[in-house]
XYZ file of C-alpha atoms in Angstrom:
659
model
C -3.904 23.997 -15.907
C -2.228 20.795 -14.752
C -4.733 17.998 -14.143
C -5.166 16.404 -10.755
C -3.104 13.258 -10.408
C -4.924 10.170 -9.257
C -3.237 8.405 -6.378
C -1.323 5.179 -6.728
C -0.987 4.269 -3.129
C -1.927 5.717 0.241
C 0.824 6.040 2.765
C 1.388 2.787 4.570
C 2.283 4.543 7.767
C -1.368 4.848 8.707
C -1.203 1.231 9.805
C -0.245 1.977 13.366
C -0.079 -1.062 15.577
C -1.926 0.623 18.402
C -3.686 -1.127 21.241
C -7.358 -1.851 20.846
C -7.916 -0.207 24.195
C -7.192 3.169 22.592
C -10.519 3.108 20.797
C -12.526 3.650 23.949
C -15.181 1.069 23.027
C -16.245 -1.977 25.005
C -14.407 -5.065 23.858
C -16.092 -8.127 22.359
C -14.070 -11.326 22.285
C -13.249 -13.099 19.014
C -14.808 -16.487 18.397
C -12.950 -19.762 17.698
C -12.837 -21.351 14.273
C -16.019 -23.166 13.294
C -16.004 -26.707 11.930
C -16.551 -25.289 8.439
C -13.473 -23.085 8.782
C -11.392 -25.941 10.162
C -12.440 -28.073 7.201
C -11.589 -25.327 4.699
C -8.149 -24.857 6.216
C -7.533 -28.623 6.314
C -8.373 -28.763 2.615
C -5.786 -26.074 1.917
C -3.202 -28.002 3.957
C -3.842 -31.117 1.871
C -3.971 -29.375 -1.507
C -0.620 -27.565 -1.423
C 2.863 -29.057 -1.176
C 3.943 -28.034 2.300
C 6.884 -30.442 2.068
C 8.563 -28.061 -0.385
C 11.137 -26.258 1.786
C 13.007 -24.308 -0.908
C 11.595 -20.976 0.262
C 12.777 -21.640 3.807
C 16.263 -22.434 2.520
C 16.313 -19.179 0.542
C 14.804 -17.093 3.344
C 17.488 -18.227 5.811
C 20.445 -18.415 3.417
C 23.283 -16.019 4.100
C 22.206 -14.986 7.603
C 25.032 -13.002 9.181
C 23.458 -11.659 12.349
C 20.177 -10.820 14.034
C 19.355 -9.352 17.421
C 17.751 -11.678 19.936
C 14.828 -9.279 20.232
C 13.608 -6.704 17.750
C 11.652 -3.772 19.104
C 12.553 -0.362 17.651
C 11.527 2.814 19.439
C 11.419 6.473 18.474
C 13.093 9.378 20.222
C 10.137 9.738 22.596
C 10.071 6.082 23.533
C 7.191 5.238 21.224
C 7.285 1.785 19.663
C 7.930 2.096 15.936
C 8.459 -1.565 15.105
C 7.815 -4.639 17.235
C 8.529 -8.068 15.851
C 8.301 -9.495 19.364
C 4.509 -9.276 19.251
C 4.581 -11.778 16.386
C 7.385 -13.930 17.804
C 5.203 -14.564 20.829
C 2.970 -16.891 18.812
C 4.562 -17.491 15.377
C 7.405 -19.998 15.171
C 8.446 -22.776 12.805
C 7.812 -25.446 15.436
C 4.129 -24.522 15.678
C 1.552 -25.753 13.152
C -0.993 -23.355 11.724
C -3.752 -22.618 14.257
C -7.335 -23.397 13.286
C -7.920 -19.654 12.955
C -5.215 -19.095 10.296
C -5.100 -20.309 6.710
C -2.094 -22.679 6.650
C -0.720 -21.109 3.475
C -0.809 -17.645 5.052
C 0.800 -19.126 8.189
C 3.616 -20.468 6.003
C 4.115 -17.003 4.542
C 4.234 -15.541 8.046
C 6.901 -18.052 9.073
C 9.008 -17.011 6.098
C 8.566 -13.299 6.766
C 9.688 -13.848 10.352
C 13.203 -14.731 9.142
C 14.794 -11.412 10.074
C 18.246 -9.908 10.374
C 21.256 -9.105 8.159
C 21.689 -11.405 5.163
C 24.372 -11.813 2.512
C 22.857 -11.950 -0.974
C 26.177 -11.701 -2.843
C 29.733 -10.879 -1.861
C 28.876 -7.210 -2.423
C 25.129 -7.201 -1.731
C 23.494 -7.380 1.700
C 19.919 -7.007 2.923
C 18.301 -6.271 6.252
C 14.967 -8.063 6.315
C 12.212 -8.074 8.909
C 12.838 -4.506 10.096
C 9.779 -3.112 8.296
C 7.252 -4.143 5.673
C 9.997 -3.841 3.059
C 13.674 -4.789 2.819
C 16.576 -2.344 2.830
C 19.507 -3.312 0.606
C 23.170 -2.303 0.978
C 25.460 -2.653 -2.053
C 29.173 -2.354 -1.268
C 31.128 0.082 -3.389
C 34.819 0.985 -3.282
C 34.416 3.271 -0.274
C 30.866 2.957 1.032
C 27.297 1.739 0.651
C 24.757 2.300 -2.101
C 21.398 1.884 -0.365
C 18.261 0.682 -2.123
C 14.826 1.507 -0.703
C 15.328 2.814 2.860
C 12.086 1.455 4.383
C 9.073 3.429 5.696
C 10.432 5.055 8.830
C 13.640 6.878 9.663
C 13.903 4.885 12.895
C 13.781 1.463 11.236
C 16.196 2.517 8.490
C 18.664 3.802 11.091
C 18.398 0.574 13.082
C 19.096 -1.443 9.928
C 22.145 0.704 9.107
C 23.395 0.227 12.670
C 23.071 -3.552 12.267
C 25.072 -3.410 9.035
C 27.772 -1.199 10.566
C 28.100 -3.408 13.626
C 28.646 -6.551 11.585
C 30.250 -5.387 8.338
C 32.158 -2.289 9.424
C 31.398 1.410 9.496
C 31.270 2.837 5.979
C 29.517 5.949 4.668
C 26.464 5.902 2.469
C 27.570 7.136 -0.950
C 24.248 6.954 -2.809
C 20.579 6.069 -2.382
C 18.294 4.524 -4.996
C 14.503 4.724 -4.733
C 13.080 1.917 -6.850
C 9.602 3.446 -6.964
C 7.163 5.952 -5.586
C 5.599 4.063 -2.655
C 6.415 5.222 0.843
C 7.878 1.919 2.060
C 10.692 2.477 -0.424
C 11.823 5.956 0.525
C 10.215 7.015 3.825
C 13.187 6.192 6.061
C 15.791 8.092 4.071
C 16.496 10.748 6.707
C 17.401 7.992 9.142
C 20.521 7.204 7.123
C 21.298 10.324 5.068
C 21.867 13.973 5.962
C 20.128 16.238 3.469
C 23.131 18.596 3.578
C 25.247 15.829 2.016
C 22.649 15.409 -0.711
C 22.597 19.155 -1.409
C 26.416 19.159 -1.518
C 26.359 16.354 -4.119
C 28.133 13.986 -1.733
C 25.212 11.555 -1.730
C 23.266 11.385 -4.993
C 19.717 10.040 -4.844
C 18.512 8.220 -7.947
C 14.884 7.489 -8.808
C 12.728 6.717 -11.850
C 11.335 9.605 -13.870
C 8.205 11.196 -12.343
C 9.043 9.698 -8.929
C 8.531 12.912 -6.960
C 5.254 13.769 -8.656
C 3.732 10.422 -7.715
C 5.391 10.062 -4.309
C 3.976 13.428 -3.261
C 0.554 13.270 -4.870
C -0.344 9.811 -3.596
C -0.286 10.985 0.006
C -2.529 14.020 -0.384
C -5.290 14.191 -2.997
C -7.266 11.097 -1.930
C -5.037 10.281 1.012
C -7.727 10.547 3.678
C -10.049 7.939 2.164
C -7.194 5.652 1.199
C -5.653 5.926 4.653
C -8.905 4.974 6.357
C -9.202 1.936 4.115
C -5.559 1.080 4.748
C -6.515 0.583 8.400
C -8.552 -2.362 7.137
C -6.001 -3.583 4.606
C -3.089 -3.736 7.025
C -5.021 -4.742 10.138
C -3.764 -1.673 11.953
C -5.866 -2.110 15.075
C -5.852 -5.888 15.268
C -4.122 -7.605 18.184
C -1.109 -9.674 17.219
C -2.306 -13.214 17.848
C -3.745 -16.232 16.084
C -7.197 -14.617 15.990
C -5.932 -11.230 14.850
C -3.031 -9.812 12.844
C -0.727 -12.561 11.565
C 0.874 -11.394 8.336
C 0.541 -8.586 5.821
C 1.477 -10.596 2.731
C 4.502 -8.534 1.685
C 5.853 -8.553 5.235
C 4.511 -8.765 8.739
C 3.138 -5.235 8.930
C 4.168 -1.605 8.507
C 6.310 0.476 10.823
C 4.853 3.504 12.575
C 7.746 5.915 12.798
C 8.821 9.133 11.116
C 8.127 9.128 7.392
C 10.509 11.362 5.450
C 11.447 12.315 1.921
C 14.549 13.809 0.345
C 13.949 14.603 -3.297
C 16.037 12.745 -5.893
C 19.007 14.447 -7.529
C 18.964 12.289 -10.671
C 15.991 10.927 -12.542
C 16.450 7.755 -14.591
C 14.512 8.073 -17.824
C 15.049 5.083 -20.102
C 15.763 1.381 -20.067
C 19.457 0.707 -20.538
C 20.536 3.934 -18.863
C 23.629 3.332 -16.749
C 25.167 4.843 -13.655
C 28.508 3.960 -12.096
C 28.838 5.072 -8.482
C 31.723 4.188 -6.195
C 32.884 1.525 -8.622
C 29.475 -0.154 -8.948
C 27.819 -0.188 -12.369
C 24.037 -0.181 -12.430
C 21.857 -0.667 -15.525
C 18.244 0.399 -15.140
C 15.070 -1.094 -16.603
C 12.110 1.263 -16.585
C 8.797 -0.365 -15.596
C 6.211 2.437 -15.300
C 2.599 1.402 -14.907
C 3.333 -1.956 -13.289
C 3.345 -2.082 -9.484
C 3.759 1.707 -9.350
C 3.328 4.539 -11.859
C 7.054 5.318 -11.498
C 9.227 2.235 -10.979
C 12.464 0.675 -12.177
C 14.501 -2.502 -11.834
C 18.305 -2.435 -11.534
C 20.812 -4.872 -13.029
C 24.354 -5.257 -11.662
C 26.470 -6.717 -14.508
C 29.571 -7.024 -12.283
C 27.654 -9.209 -9.840
C 25.293 -10.973 -12.272
C 22.517 -9.809 -9.947
C 19.066 -8.387 -10.697
C 17.126 -6.109 -8.340
C 13.424 -6.443 -9.156
C 12.058 -3.537 -7.062
C 8.473 -4.695 -6.357
C 7.756 -6.074 -9.795
C 8.482 -9.686 -8.877
C 8.082 -10.662 -5.239
C 7.173 -14.035 -3.740
C 3.440 -13.497 -3.980
C 0.773 -12.557 -6.467
C 0.686 -8.773 -6.244
C -2.221 -6.357 -6.581
C -3.627 -5.222 -9.893
C -5.879 -3.066 -7.732
C -4.968 -2.562 -4.101
C -7.806 -2.869 -1.602
C -7.142 0.514 -0.035
C -7.888 2.145 -3.402
C -5.647 3.231 -6.261
C -5.454 3.510 -9.989
C -5.918 0.105 -11.608
C -2.563 -1.257 -12.702
C -1.936 -2.737 -16.123
C -1.564 -6.518 -15.853
C -0.608 -6.785 -19.519
C 2.113 -4.163 -19.211
C 3.339 -5.885 -16.050
C 3.698 -9.179 -17.909
C 5.431 -7.476 -20.839
C 7.988 -5.820 -18.567
C 8.775 -9.169 -16.944
C 9.225 -10.627 -20.399
C 11.629 -7.784 -21.185
C 13.535 -8.568 -17.982
C 14.037 -12.138 -19.189
C 15.131 -11.010 -22.660
C 17.542 -8.313 -21.491
C 18.986 -9.759 -18.295
C 17.937 -13.393 -18.008
C 21.113 -14.964 -19.367
C 23.308 -12.809 -17.141
C 21.536 -13.267 -13.798
C 22.569 -15.654 -11.038
C 20.716 -14.029 -8.155
C 17.372 -12.224 -8.119
C 16.419 -10.081 -5.137
C 13.831 -7.388 -4.449
C 12.297 -5.009 -1.925
C 10.113 -7.622 -0.189
C 10.659 -11.258 0.742
C 13.786 -13.331 0.064
C 16.073 -13.809 -2.965
C 16.302 -16.677 -5.438
C 19.665 -18.042 -6.574
C 20.564 -20.034 -9.685
C 19.872 -19.007 -13.267
C 17.531 -21.914 -14.022
C 15.461 -21.247 -10.917
C 15.272 -17.530 -11.665
C 14.164 -17.948 -15.278
C 11.471 -20.429 -14.228
C 10.314 -17.987 -11.560
C 10.226 -14.997 -13.915
C 8.317 -16.948 -16.563
C 5.684 -18.119 -14.096
C 5.257 -14.663 -12.574
C 4.986 -13.195 -16.079
C 2.476 -15.798 -17.171
C 0.419 -15.408 -13.999
C -0.225 -11.725 -14.748
C -0.697 -12.489 -18.448
C -3.195 -15.250 -17.677
C -5.147 -13.018 -15.311
C -5.310 -10.329 -17.994
C -6.054 -12.526 -20.990
C -8.665 -14.762 -19.411
C -10.463 -11.861 -17.740
C -10.681 -10.045 -21.063
C -11.681 -13.285 -22.799
C -14.649 -13.717 -20.468
C -15.441 -9.999 -20.555
C -15.793 -10.262 -24.329
C -18.194 -13.154 -23.849
C -20.463 -10.885 -21.813
C -19.512 -11.860 -18.285
C -19.343 -9.223 -15.579
C -16.528 -8.538 -13.158
C -18.185 -10.462 -10.329
C -18.862 -13.421 -12.598
C -15.316 -13.374 -13.962
C -13.857 -13.338 -10.463
C -15.704 -16.578 -9.749
C -14.702 -18.207 -13.041
C -10.996 -17.639 -13.617
C -8.724 -20.284 -12.107
C -4.981 -20.394 -12.644
C -3.715 -23.514 -14.411
C -2.028 -25.953 -11.986
C 1.499 -25.160 -13.167
C 0.995 -21.518 -12.138
C -1.290 -22.072 -9.158
C 0.969 -24.517 -7.322
C 4.021 -22.230 -7.458
C 4.317 -20.802 -3.945
C 5.470 -17.431 -5.275
C 2.192 -17.094 -7.213
C -0.060 -17.633 -4.210
C -2.349 -14.765 -3.262
C -0.792 -13.517 -0.026
C -1.142 -9.854 -1.029
C -3.104 -9.632 -4.240
C -5.668 -12.334 -4.980
C -6.994 -13.902 -8.131
C -10.529 -12.825 -7.253
C -9.936 -9.128 -6.846
C -7.280 -8.949 -9.572
C -9.634 -10.342 -12.215
C -12.244 -7.773 -11.191
C -9.549 -5.104 -11.488
C -8.860 -6.086 -15.089
C -12.579 -5.782 -15.810
C -12.650 -2.394 -14.119
C -9.667 -1.148 -16.117
C -11.407 -1.851 -19.405
C -15.091 -1.492 -18.560
C -15.434 0.663 -15.444
C -18.094 0.299 -12.748
C -20.997 -0.426 -15.104
C -21.603 -4.136 -15.736
C -24.040 -3.614 -18.617
C -27.150 -4.365 -16.592
C -29.532 -1.388 -16.569
C -30.133 -1.749 -12.821
C -26.560 -0.693 -12.060
C -26.895 2.638 -13.850
C -28.859 4.392 -11.129
C -28.725 2.324 -7.968
C -30.132 3.279 -4.619
C -27.542 4.131 -1.952
C -26.783 1.174 0.364
C -28.884 2.344 3.305
C -32.038 2.913 1.234
C -31.601 -0.319 -0.709
C -31.010 -2.289 2.468
C -34.342 -1.215 3.954
C -36.155 -2.450 0.857
C -34.193 -5.717 0.829
C -35.115 -6.373 4.444
C -38.753 -5.544 3.753
C -38.860 -7.857 0.722
C -37.103 -10.647 2.625
C -39.681 -10.665 5.405
C -37.998 -8.483 7.995
C -34.819 -8.624 10.050
C -35.956 -11.445 12.333
C -36.704 -13.731 9.387
C -33.372 -12.916 7.762
C -31.484 -13.590 10.993
C -33.175 -16.960 11.420
C -32.237 -18.032 7.901
C -28.771 -16.495 8.172
C -28.033 -18.418 11.375
C -28.956 -21.663 9.645
C -26.698 -20.859 6.700
C -23.916 -19.757 9.072
C -24.086 -23.165 10.736
C -23.655 -24.724 7.280
C -20.565 -22.572 6.617
C -22.177 -20.543 3.807
C -20.391 -17.382 4.945
C -20.260 -15.508 1.656
C -24.030 -15.490 1.322
C -24.625 -14.863 5.024
C -22.421 -11.764 4.797
C -24.392 -10.487 1.813
C -27.733 -11.010 3.529
C -26.724 -9.615 6.923
C -25.157 -6.541 5.345
C -28.701 -5.549 4.402
C -29.910 -6.002 7.986
C -27.123 -3.829 9.373
C -27.492 -1.064 6.815
C -31.264 -1.063 7.218
C -30.981 -0.834 11.004
C -27.505 -0.289 12.460
C -28.954 -0.619 15.971
C -29.802 -4.290 15.334
C -27.258 -5.849 17.689
C -28.039 -9.448 16.793
C -27.516 -8.685 13.115
C -24.214 -6.958 13.764
C -22.949 -9.754 16.005
C -23.788 -12.487 13.516
C -22.278 -10.492 10.654
C -19.141 -9.980 12.761
C -18.975 -13.716 13.427
C -19.324 -14.301 9.683
C -16.576 -11.888 8.709
C -14.364 -13.456 11.352
C -14.669 -16.949 9.879
C -14.008 -15.557 6.395
C -10.882 -13.918 7.796
C -9.719 -17.155 9.406
C -9.996 -18.871 6.009
C -8.330 -16.119 3.951
C -4.987 -16.913 2.328
C -4.378 -13.232 1.664
C -3.004 -11.148 4.510
C -4.993 -8.054 3.476
C -8.225 -10.061 3.041
C -7.788 -11.485 6.539
C -7.198 -8.002 7.918
C -10.219 -6.536 6.110
C -12.570 -9.215 7.433
C -11.257 -9.094 11.005
C -11.195 -5.290 11.157
C -14.776 -5.286 9.855
C -15.763 -7.754 12.570
C -14.074 -5.609 15.202
C -15.909 -2.437 14.156
C -19.270 -4.203 14.044
C -18.771 -5.383 17.612
C -17.134 -2.321 19.107
C -17.978 0.640 16.899
C -15.790 2.830 14.738
C -12.440 3.607 16.422
C -11.439 7.143 17.234
C -7.665 6.736 17.504
C -4.829 5.051 15.665
C -4.790 6.762 12.275
C -2.360 9.462 11.251
C -2.204 12.064 8.543
C -0.531 10.600 5.479
C 0.771 14.004 4.424
C 4.082 14.166 6.280
C 5.986 17.478 6.558
C 8.457 16.355 3.882
C 5.589 15.446 1.575
C 3.842 18.778 2.012
C 7.063 20.714 1.490
C 7.765 18.768 -1.696
C 4.380 19.716 -3.162
C 4.651 22.393 -5.838
C 2.065 25.191 -5.636
C 0.081 23.626 -8.466
C -0.396 20.396 -6.538
C -1.400 22.350 -3.448
C -4.065 24.173 -5.457
C -5.280 20.858 -6.862
C -5.765 19.711 -3.290
C -7.628 22.937 -2.434
C -9.923 22.165 -5.379
C -10.667 18.708 -3.983
C -11.379 20.165 -0.546
C -13.730 22.827 -1.957
C -17.309 22.202 -0.846
C -19.266 22.464 -4.080
C -22.564 23.350 -2.420
C -20.999 26.185 -0.435
C -19.227 27.461 -3.540
C -22.303 27.341 -5.775
C -23.348 30.792 -6.930
C -20.136 32.396 -5.610
C -17.360 34.058 -7.542
C -14.121 34.818 -5.740
C -10.792 35.711 -7.302
C -7.632 35.615 -5.215
C -4.105 36.459 -6.262
C -1.460 34.384 -4.477
C 2.043 35.810 -4.593
C 4.826 33.567 -3.295
C 7.478 36.036 -2.231
C 10.238 33.405 -2.078
C 9.414 31.770 -5.407
C 8.861 35.093 -7.170
C 5.900 33.484 -8.868
C 2.291 34.735 -8.866
C -0.875 32.665 -9.180
C -4.566 33.442 -9.374
C -7.304 31.288 -7.889
C -10.802 31.589 -9.273
C -13.890 30.100 -7.643
C -16.747 30.093 -10.105
C -19.458 27.604 -11.069
C -18.746 25.689 -7.873
C -15.155 24.796 -8.825
C -11.662 26.115 -8.225
C -9.390 26.857 -11.166
C -5.972 28.469 -11.081
C -3.448 30.051 -13.403
C 0.243 30.922 -13.111
C -0.386 34.653 -13.358
C -2.074 37.419 -11.426
C -5.642 38.395 -12.227
C -6.253 42.136 -12.683
C -9.702 42.003 -11.042
C -8.824 39.988 -7.923
C -10.885 40.428 -4.773
C -7.785 40.083 -2.618
C -4.016 39.810 -2.922
C -2.349 37.243 -0.624
C 1.417 37.449 -0.180
C 3.319 34.726 1.652
C 6.170 32.252 1.287
C 5.730 28.650 0.225
C 7.009 27.676 3.690
C 4.192 29.643 5.323
C 1.627 27.913 3.136
C 3.212 24.574 4.058
C 2.912 25.409 7.762
C -0.759 26.269 7.286
C -1.313 22.992 5.401
C 0.403 21.045 8.190
C -1.716 22.745 10.833
C 1.338 24.267 12.489
C -0.236 27.722 12.255
C -3.642 29.073 11.286
C -4.152 31.661 8.540
C -5.080 34.165 11.243
C -1.815 33.516 13.068
C 0.123 33.878 9.834
C -1.473 37.284 9.284
C -0.901 38.396 12.874
C 2.784 37.444 12.795
C 3.296 39.162 9.455
C 4.104 35.921 7.624
C 1.081 36.426 5.387
C -0.345 39.677 4.078
C -3.866 40.039 2.689
C -4.730 43.188 0.723
C -8.119 44.068 -0.718
C -11.285 42.355 0.444
C -10.011 40.296 3.341
C -13.475 38.818 3.823
C -13.136 37.193 0.368
C -10.101 35.291 1.600
C -11.905 34.333 4.812
C -14.885 33.122 2.787
C -12.588 31.056 0.568
C -10.988 29.363 3.570
C -14.447 28.651 4.991
C -15.386 26.724 1.845
C -12.543 24.212 2.275
C -13.683 20.968 3.894
C -11.742 19.085 6.521
C -12.080 15.373 5.889
C -13.120 13.115 8.795
C -10.731 10.184 9.053
C -12.911 7.707 10.920
C -15.800 7.446 8.473
C -18.022 4.352 8.607
C -17.395 1.358 6.362
C -19.276 -1.711 7.636
C -22.172 0.334 9.012
C -24.011 3.280 7.467
């Protein structure tokens, strides 16, 4: 039996920029920055070299064209991408507001440089049309496209911009750099699958791409998608007290996420492909930013495409929405390999987020400092771990040396030093910090009631918390007030003060995701848990790309163990189109499967994979499939009905900042 694959990244498309009014809760107004927050942001302004304008020169270099306004809509008139909401308050002639960390504001200004850019005589990028960039490499007769964004609508709009300004040429190939949705989701906006099937448009991707691209949206997709609402500030208004910048880009598009499976898998470093006169040499980087990822070198152009392995920010070793912990040491080693293999032959470095860097000396310095940042995070975290420090302690101890910390491209706009050091600890040591009390902890709600009791009651805590809030001690105030809220979620004063605290922490955050997490938490404390704005991460293309085995893995995750306890059900599943039988066995509270029929099955279910996909997508119910003849159940039909009744449906809007 194939093991369940852990997810690397939830679909970014959950981050819908919907109006707060859609939640149906009474609105509570944000507060201004406190004096403590203003002081913290002034300190940041003084500490970093804001006179360094190299990034602005690079971000604007090669601009060919941009529309005066940028709002992209879907076929039904729905807004898929709206940069205008940000342009209304973010511009280079405006200083950072008191409610925004000035370093994050700088990053937002850079990410607002949108349009069609020339990277090289043969390489062009459209930036600012989604969270990621889409890249067009000119071949003899057409375009080789790298990473076609999240949504079909934004990818199509980018292609239209290219065609309008550079001429109408066909797309002759697509390259997916890695298995995250912002790097393949818009493919159907620019490519007809019939051309792919006819071998007119090959699609290249790193080995195991499909497995990870599909699995990451399904197995733990519900929980990760809910948390992504926090990470990307999905429901925050676009203003100086709300959503400002996502770190990698402004935010994520909310259009049609698609997938066309690759036709060629790249398997080893040094493997080459020449398409339409363009030679590409691939460097495999699995286990870095994604479990399946690759860089691409263009020897003819002396250009290096870095996928998402080297952007202009510190990236995540562990993303806040939840994922497998990435390997910081492997990440550093792959960057070192990039320098060794391609450093001498590179004059321009570009990637799937942010802006390029030109000049060999600049690029080598950049690569070395990005490499050493991840290496330092790894080595020093492990150093302290081996001295007996815990993850929380390590996160408060590790500081980058000045030569790494002052490099703008190492600042924590997406990942942060604090949560990346904890991720390294988690990778090696897991949840347990060695203290016996963490072996069998009380759940948060029960523990909170005891904390509040021990601390003299909610009123006493609130009095002390207000005093500490006035002193700007927000980290501790948040810890204390969390206990009040979890002990009694009806305590309005506690929730309001905790919301005010999270808000100030958000205003001070340099990281886009940290800001979003704090401000979304404040919003939900004030207004309750939303009931609109999230979407199912499992798009139709994703579901259809799932092999039966992955579908059965997902059934196993959905199986309610308590309902299944003491039951034994055996079902044979015969896919008439695949000519392949399976057996599902529920026993001992778990679901196992095998690629063969069981002779003692309770029921035989015959259907096509497409019918199962339609059931998974909610397009039809099992009963409708039976009635229409698309599914046949022989034997004990009640066994099949009982099986279906054991499968949980996951609630999307579960509570996070309240019990």
